[in-house]
Amino acid sequence: MVTSVVTISVMTPVLAMVAAMVGRLIVSPVHQIAKHPAEATGALVAAVM
């Protein structure tokens, strides 16, 4: 019982950090596309071709 509480208290910040990193990975390209739609579209087309 005690070990599970310790595990949860240790894992919660780790999971929060991982979630924040994944969120940043998803959000930053979206921000780039929003800021520079033409450049991002050209880069995406170039990457596909």
PDB file of C-alpha atoms in Angstrom:
ATOM      1  CA  MET A   1       0.000   0.000   0.000  1.00  0.00           C
ATOM      2  CA  VAL A   2       2.743   2.458   0.977  1.00  0.00           C
ATOM      3  CA  THR A   3       4.834   1.605  -2.088  1.00  0.00           C
ATOM      4  CA  SER A   4       1.944   2.381  -4.430  1.00  0.00           C
ATOM      5  CA  VAL A   5       1.497   5.822  -2.837  1.00  0.00           C
ATOM      6  CA  VAL A   6       5.218   6.510  -3.240  1.00  0.00           C
ATOM      7  CA  THR A   7       5.139   5.309  -6.839  1.00  0.00           C
ATOM      8  CA  ILE A   8       2.182   7.573  -7.654  1.00  0.00           C
ATOM      9  CA  SER A   9       3.820  10.592  -5.997  1.00  0.00           C
ATOM     10  CA  VAL A  10       7.011   9.978  -8.021  1.00  0.00           C
ATOM     11  CA  MET A  11       5.282   9.206 -11.328  1.00  0.00           C
ATOM     12  CA  THR A  12       2.891  12.173 -11.319  1.00  0.00           C
ATOM     13  CA  PRO A  13       5.554  14.879 -11.941  1.00  0.00           C
ATOM     14  CA  VAL A  14       7.332  12.609 -14.428  1.00  0.00           C
ATOM     15  CA  LEU A  15       4.112  12.083 -16.369  1.00  0.00           C
ATOM     16  CA  ALA A  16       3.438  15.828 -16.217  1.00  0.00           C
ATOM     17  CA  MET A  17       6.894  16.535 -17.679  1.00  0.00           C
ATOM     18  CA  VAL A  18       6.399  13.978 -20.451  1.00  0.00           C
ATOM     19  CA  ALA A  19       2.959  15.413 -21.233  1.00  0.00           C
ATOM     20  CA  ALA A  20       4.418  18.925 -21.377  1.00  0.00           C
ATOM     21  CA  MET A  21       7.198  17.790 -23.738  1.00  0.00           C
ATOM     22  CA  VAL A  22       4.745  16.000 -26.033  1.00  0.00           C
ATOM     23  CA  GLY A  23       2.436  19.021 -25.940  1.00  0.00           C
ATOM     24  CA  ARG A  24       5.303  21.292 -26.930  1.00  0.00           C
ATOM     25  CA  LEU A  25       6.278  18.974 -29.791  1.00  0.00           C
ATOM     26  CA  ILE A  26       2.704  19.103 -31.101  1.00  0.00           C
ATOM     27  CA  VAL A  27       2.138  22.819 -30.486  1.00  0.00           C
ATOM     28  CA  SER A  28       5.381  24.297 -31.864  1.00  0.00           C
ATOM     29  CA  PRO A  29       4.847  23.171 -35.502  1.00  0.00           C
ATOM     30  CA  VAL A  30       1.261  24.424 -35.283  1.00  0.00           C
ATOM     31  CA  HIS A  31       2.568  27.813 -34.088  1.00  0.00           C
ATOM     32  CA  GLN A  32       5.088  27.891 -36.940  1.00  0.00           C
ATOM     33  CA  ILE A  33       2.328  27.155 -39.470  1.00  0.00           C
ATOM     34  CA  ALA A  34       0.108  29.831 -37.919  1.00  0.00           C
ATOM     35  CA  LYS A  35       2.917  32.409 -38.044  1.00  0.00           C
ATOM     36  CA  HIS A  36       4.206  31.592 -41.519  1.00  0.00           C
ATOM     37  CA  PRO A  37       1.423  29.813 -43.427  1.00  0.00           C
ATOM     38  CA  ALA A  38       3.016  30.197 -46.871  1.00  0.00           C
ATOM     39  CA  GLU A  39       6.502  29.102 -45.745  1.00  0.00           C
ATOM     40  CA  ALA A  40       5.133  26.170 -43.736  1.00  0.00           C
ATOM     41  CA  THR A  41       2.940  25.035 -46.626  1.00  0.00           C
ATOM     42  CA  GLY A  42       5.902  25.231 -49.006  1.00  0.00           C
ATOM     43  CA  ALA A  43       8.060  23.260 -46.556  1.00  0.00           C
ATOM     44  CA  LEU A  44       5.346  20.623 -46.150  1.00  0.00           C
ATOM     45  CA  VAL A  45       4.943  20.314 -49.937  1.00  0.00           C
ATOM     46  CA  ALA A  46       8.721  20.048 -50.336  1.00  0.00           C
ATOM     47  CA  ALA A  47       8.872  17.400 -47.604  1.00  0.00           C
ATOM     48  CA  VAL A  48       6.108  15.365 -49.276  1.00  0.00           C
ATOM     49  CA  MET A  49       7.736  15.602 -52.717  1.00  0.00           C
TER      50      MET A  49
END
